Amino acid sequence: MNPTNHKFVLDSGWQVLLKDLGVSPQAILRQANLPLDLFCQPTPALTSTEYFRFWEGLETLLSKDPTFPLRIAQSITVESFSPPIFACICSENLNQGIQRLALYKRLIGPFRLDVTQTIHDTQIALGELPGHPPIPQSLIAMELALLVHLTRLATRAFIIPLKVQSTFTIPGSKEYEAFFGVPLDNGELDGVVFSAADAQKPFLTANAGMWSIFEPELHKRMQHLEVDAHFRDRVRACLMEILASGQCTMADVAKRLAVSTRTLQRRLQDENTSFKQELSSLRAELANHYLVNTPYSSAEISLLLGYSEPSSFFRAFHLWTGKTPDIVREMS
């Protein structure tokens, strides 16, 4: 199996984080040429290439601020958590938490954490996954800051690492050094080193009960890295958003999902359906809903379903049900 086909979940916390940063989810998805319905999917997930495009889109939108990775790391809160990060902060200390985070990190990003514990310190290095694209430098900067931020968040103490090292010069280094509390070192690895005492300092966020709840789910997610939502569901979710605009052709949907019309057709065929079937099925369901549950006139319903003329809606409705809209409304 091609490792770049692995999927990495964008947890709901991303929407909170983007809101805090003042970035529109739609803007970043357009910038990264990703499906505009991504955050509407039951489990939004990206390949490593798509994940890095997502990050680089964010980098472009925040290009006026070279320290935006530091801002992102500092914006992580309990409310914007992802389960793997929460697994870390509900641990007893950093040594336990970082082992959990290293284990589940590949659920949320195409990179790995290598952890080395000695009697003197705990060393954490960020590395690429075999067969995956190189990690953007700004993402590395964010991850380094995040490791320190999570440690301070969990201990409620201003933990200062022994060393912060990177293989490149981080833009806005003075701001990073003020945050870390130590100078940035250039070296062969991208990583953070904590003293043994700090790595064993109790996490005030420790919660064995919550861990017992999250652990089975994380194990399950590890077993389903390749699982993706049915493509027909993505098509229908997209149609739900654009039907009333009247611009609901196959080309319109394909553009919003960032695929070609040929790919859209093929993927629907793989699920034993077609664009025409899904559009017709959705219109029929919505038409019945509007007739039974709303006071909208038939002419208004035809517009909501994307028809340019009420007569087109009447003909389609008769094909679906063998009845007129007025009769169905009277029968409800």
PDB file of C-alpha atoms in Angstrom, residues 41-152:
ATOM      1  CA  GLN A  41     -17.798  15.538   6.191  1.00  0.00           C
ATOM      2  CA  PRO A  42     -18.426  13.130   9.078  1.00  0.00           C
ATOM      3  CA  THR A  43     -14.667  12.540   9.443  1.00  0.00           C
ATOM      4  CA  PRO A  44     -12.646  15.171   7.556  1.00  0.00           C
ATOM      5  CA  ALA A  45      -9.376  13.529   6.510  1.00  0.00           C
ATOM      6  CA  LEU A  46      -6.488  14.365   4.193  1.00  0.00           C
ATOM      7  CA  THR A  47      -3.607  12.530   2.585  1.00  0.00           C
ATOM      8  CA  SER A  48      -0.138  13.744   3.524  1.00  0.00           C
ATOM      9  CA  THR A  49       0.100  15.804   0.316  1.00  0.00           C
ATOM     10  CA  GLU A  50      -3.309  17.361   0.967  1.00  0.00           C
ATOM     11  CA  TYR A  51      -2.430  17.945   4.620  1.00  0.00           C
ATOM     12  CA  PHE A  52       0.681  19.889   3.688  1.00  0.00           C
ATOM     13  CA  ARG A  53      -1.311  21.825   1.066  1.00  0.00           C
ATOM     14  CA  PHE A  54      -3.773  22.723   3.828  1.00  0.00           C
ATOM     15  CA  TRP A  55      -0.923  23.954   6.007  1.00  0.00           C
ATOM     16  CA  GLU A  56       0.747  25.867   3.166  1.00  0.00           C
ATOM     17  CA  GLY A  57      -2.621  27.484   2.379  1.00  0.00           C
ATOM     18  CA  LEU A  58      -2.768  28.676   5.974  1.00  0.00           C
ATOM     19  CA  GLU A  59       0.812  29.893   5.656  1.00  0.00           C
ATOM     20  CA  THR A  60      -0.128  31.938   2.578  1.00  0.00           C
ATOM     21  CA  LEU A  61      -3.161  33.500   4.248  1.00  0.00           C
ATOM     22  CA  LEU A  62      -1.072  34.463   7.298  1.00  0.00           C
ATOM     23  CA  SER A  63       2.064  35.393   5.353  1.00  0.00           C
ATOM     24  CA  LYS A  64       2.186  38.901   6.848  1.00  0.00           C
ATOM     25  CA  ASP A  65       2.982  37.369  10.232  1.00  0.00           C
ATOM     26  CA  PRO A  66       6.208  35.278  10.167  1.00  0.00           C
ATOM     27  CA  THR A  67       5.505  34.102  13.719  1.00  0.00           C
ATOM     28  CA  PHE A  68       2.063  32.684  12.918  1.00  0.00           C
ATOM     29  CA  PRO A  69       3.214  29.115  13.820  1.00  0.00           C
ATOM     30  CA  LEU A  70       3.954  30.349  17.338  1.00  0.00           C
ATOM     31  CA  ARG A  71       0.520  31.995  17.528  1.00  0.00           C
ATOM     32  CA  ILE A  72      -1.122  28.747  16.447  1.00  0.00           C
ATOM     33  CA  ALA A  73       0.734  26.718  19.064  1.00  0.00           C
ATOM     34  CA  GLN A  74      -0.218  29.188  21.793  1.00  0.00           C
ATOM     35  CA  SER A  75      -3.859  29.144  20.643  1.00  0.00           C
ATOM     36  CA  ILE A  76      -4.277  25.443  21.445  1.00  0.00           C
ATOM     37  CA  THR A  77      -6.671  25.107  24.354  1.00  0.00           C
ATOM     38  CA  VAL A  78      -8.685  22.318  25.918  1.00  0.00           C
ATOM     39  CA  GLU A  79     -11.690  23.452  23.835  1.00  0.00           C
ATOM     40  CA  SER A  80      -9.764  23.094  20.563  1.00  0.00           C
ATOM     41  CA  PHE A  81      -8.176  19.771  21.428  1.00  0.00           C
ATOM     42  CA  SER A  82      -7.809  16.705  19.261  1.00  0.00           C
ATOM     43  CA  PRO A  83      -8.105  13.319  21.001  1.00  0.00           C
ATOM     44  CA  PRO A  84      -4.371  12.478  20.636  1.00  0.00           C
ATOM     45  CA  ILE A  85      -3.413  15.818  22.192  1.00  0.00           C
ATOM     46  CA  PHE A  86      -5.960  15.326  24.946  1.00  0.00           C
ATOM     47  CA  ALA A  87      -4.490  11.866  25.564  1.00  0.00           C
ATOM     48  CA  CYS A  88      -1.201  13.638  26.210  1.00  0.00           C
ATOM     49  CA  ILE A  89      -2.416  16.266  28.650  1.00  0.00           C
ATOM     50  CA  CYS A  90      -4.569  13.886  30.697  1.00  0.00           C
ATOM     51  CA  SER A  91      -1.427  11.815  31.443  1.00  0.00           C
ATOM     52  CA  GLU A  92       0.413  11.803  34.762  1.00  0.00           C
ATOM     53  CA  ASN A  93       3.432  13.717  33.442  1.00  0.00           C
ATOM     54  CA  LEU A  94       5.301  14.645  30.285  1.00  0.00           C
ATOM     55  CA  ASN A  95       7.141  11.323  30.065  1.00  0.00           C
ATOM     56  CA  GLN A  96       3.874   9.416  29.939  1.00  0.00           C
ATOM     57  CA  GLY A  97       2.082  12.037  27.853  1.00  0.00           C
ATOM     58  CA  ILE A  98       4.704  12.301  25.150  1.00  0.00           C
ATOM     59  CA  GLN A  99       4.782   8.521  24.728  1.00  0.00           C
ATOM     60  CA  ARG A 100       1.028   8.569  24.137  1.00  0.00           C
ATOM     61  CA  LEU A 101       1.297  11.502  21.776  1.00  0.00           C
ATOM     62  CA  ALA A 102       4.103   9.793  19.836  1.00  0.00           C
ATOM     63  CA  LEU A 103       1.965   6.673  19.481  1.00  0.00           C
ATOM     64  CA  TYR A 104      -1.115   8.457  18.164  1.00  0.00           C
ATOM     65  CA  LYS A 105       0.524  11.388  16.376  1.00  0.00           C
ATOM     66  CA  ARG A 106       0.114   9.846  12.941  1.00  0.00           C
ATOM     67  CA  LEU A 107      -3.650  10.038  13.363  1.00  0.00           C
ATOM     68  CA  ILE A 108      -3.482  13.828  13.056  1.00  0.00           C
ATOM     69  CA  GLY A 109      -0.393  14.567  11.000  1.00  0.00           C
ATOM     70  CA  PRO A 110       2.064  13.030   8.501  1.00  0.00           C
ATOM     71  CA  PHE A 111       5.100  13.075  10.783  1.00  0.00           C
ATOM     72  CA  ARG A 112       6.423  11.213  13.808  1.00  0.00           C
ATOM     73  CA  LEU A 113       7.823  11.940  17.249  1.00  0.00           C
ATOM     74  CA  ASP A 114      10.954  10.106  18.362  1.00  0.00           C
ATOM     75  CA  VAL A 115      11.289  10.098  22.156  1.00  0.00           C
ATOM     76  CA  THR A 116      14.444   9.308  24.148  1.00  0.00           C
ATOM     77  CA  GLN A 117      14.347   9.286  27.955  1.00  0.00           C
ATOM     78  CA  THR A 118      17.482   9.215  30.111  1.00  0.00           C
ATOM     79  CA  ILE A 119      18.189   9.851  33.784  1.00  0.00           C
ATOM     80  CA  HIS A 120      19.142  13.393  32.806  1.00  0.00           C
ATOM     81  CA  ASP A 121      16.534  14.469  30.265  1.00  0.00           C
ATOM     82  CA  THR A 122      13.717  13.666  27.832  1.00  0.00           C
ATOM     83  CA  GLN A 123      14.506  14.354  24.183  1.00  0.00           C
ATOM     84  CA  ILE A 124      11.730  14.724  21.598  1.00  0.00           C
ATOM     85  CA  ALA A 125      12.589  14.906  17.893  1.00  0.00           C
ATOM     86  CA  LEU A 126      10.219  15.553  15.009  1.00  0.00           C
ATOM     87  CA  GLY A 127      10.749  13.375  11.925  1.00  0.00           C
ATOM     88  CA  GLU A 128       9.273  12.601   8.519  1.00  0.00           C
ATOM     89  CA  LEU A 129       7.312   9.449   7.855  1.00  0.00           C
ATOM     90  CA  PRO A 130       8.901   7.112   5.272  1.00  0.00           C
ATOM     91  CA  GLY A 131       7.539   7.730   1.789  1.00  0.00           C
ATOM     92  CA  HIS A 132       5.835  11.007   2.715  1.00  0.00           C
ATOM     93  CA  PRO A 133       6.653  14.556   1.526  1.00  0.00           C
ATOM     94  CA  PRO A 134       9.043  16.702   3.602  1.00  0.00           C
ATOM     95  CA  ILE A 135       7.473  18.643   6.466  1.00  0.00           C
ATOM     96  CA  PRO A 136       7.066  22.399   5.822  1.00  0.00           C
ATOM     97  CA  GLN A 137       9.439  24.415   7.991  1.00  0.00           C
ATOM     98  CA  SER A 138       6.661  26.568   9.430  1.00  0.00           C
ATOM     99  CA  LEU A 139       4.834  23.408  10.548  1.00  0.00           C
ATOM    100  CA  ILE A 140       8.005  22.190  12.278  1.00  0.00           C
ATOM    101  CA  ALA A 141       8.254  25.540  14.090  1.00  0.00           C
ATOM    102  CA  MET A 142       4.648  25.193  15.244  1.00  0.00           C
ATOM    103  CA  GLU A 143       5.176  21.633  16.485  1.00  0.00           C
ATOM    104  CA  LEU A 144       8.258  22.611  18.497  1.00  0.00           C
ATOM    105  CA  ALA A 145       6.345  25.446  20.158  1.00  0.00           C
ATOM    106  CA  LEU A 146       3.350  23.158  20.722  1.00  0.00           C
ATOM    107  CA  LEU A 147       5.429  20.658  22.694  1.00  0.00           C
ATOM    108  CA  VAL A 148       6.474  23.394  25.112  1.00  0.00           C
ATOM    109  CA  HIS A 149       3.006  24.945  25.232  1.00  0.00           C
ATOM    110  CA  LEU A 150       1.328  21.607  26.069  1.00  0.00           C
ATOM    111  CA  THR A 151       3.828  21.001  28.861  1.00  0.00           C
ATOM    112  CA  ARG A 152       3.112  24.407  30.380  1.00  0.00           C
TER     113      ARG A 152
END
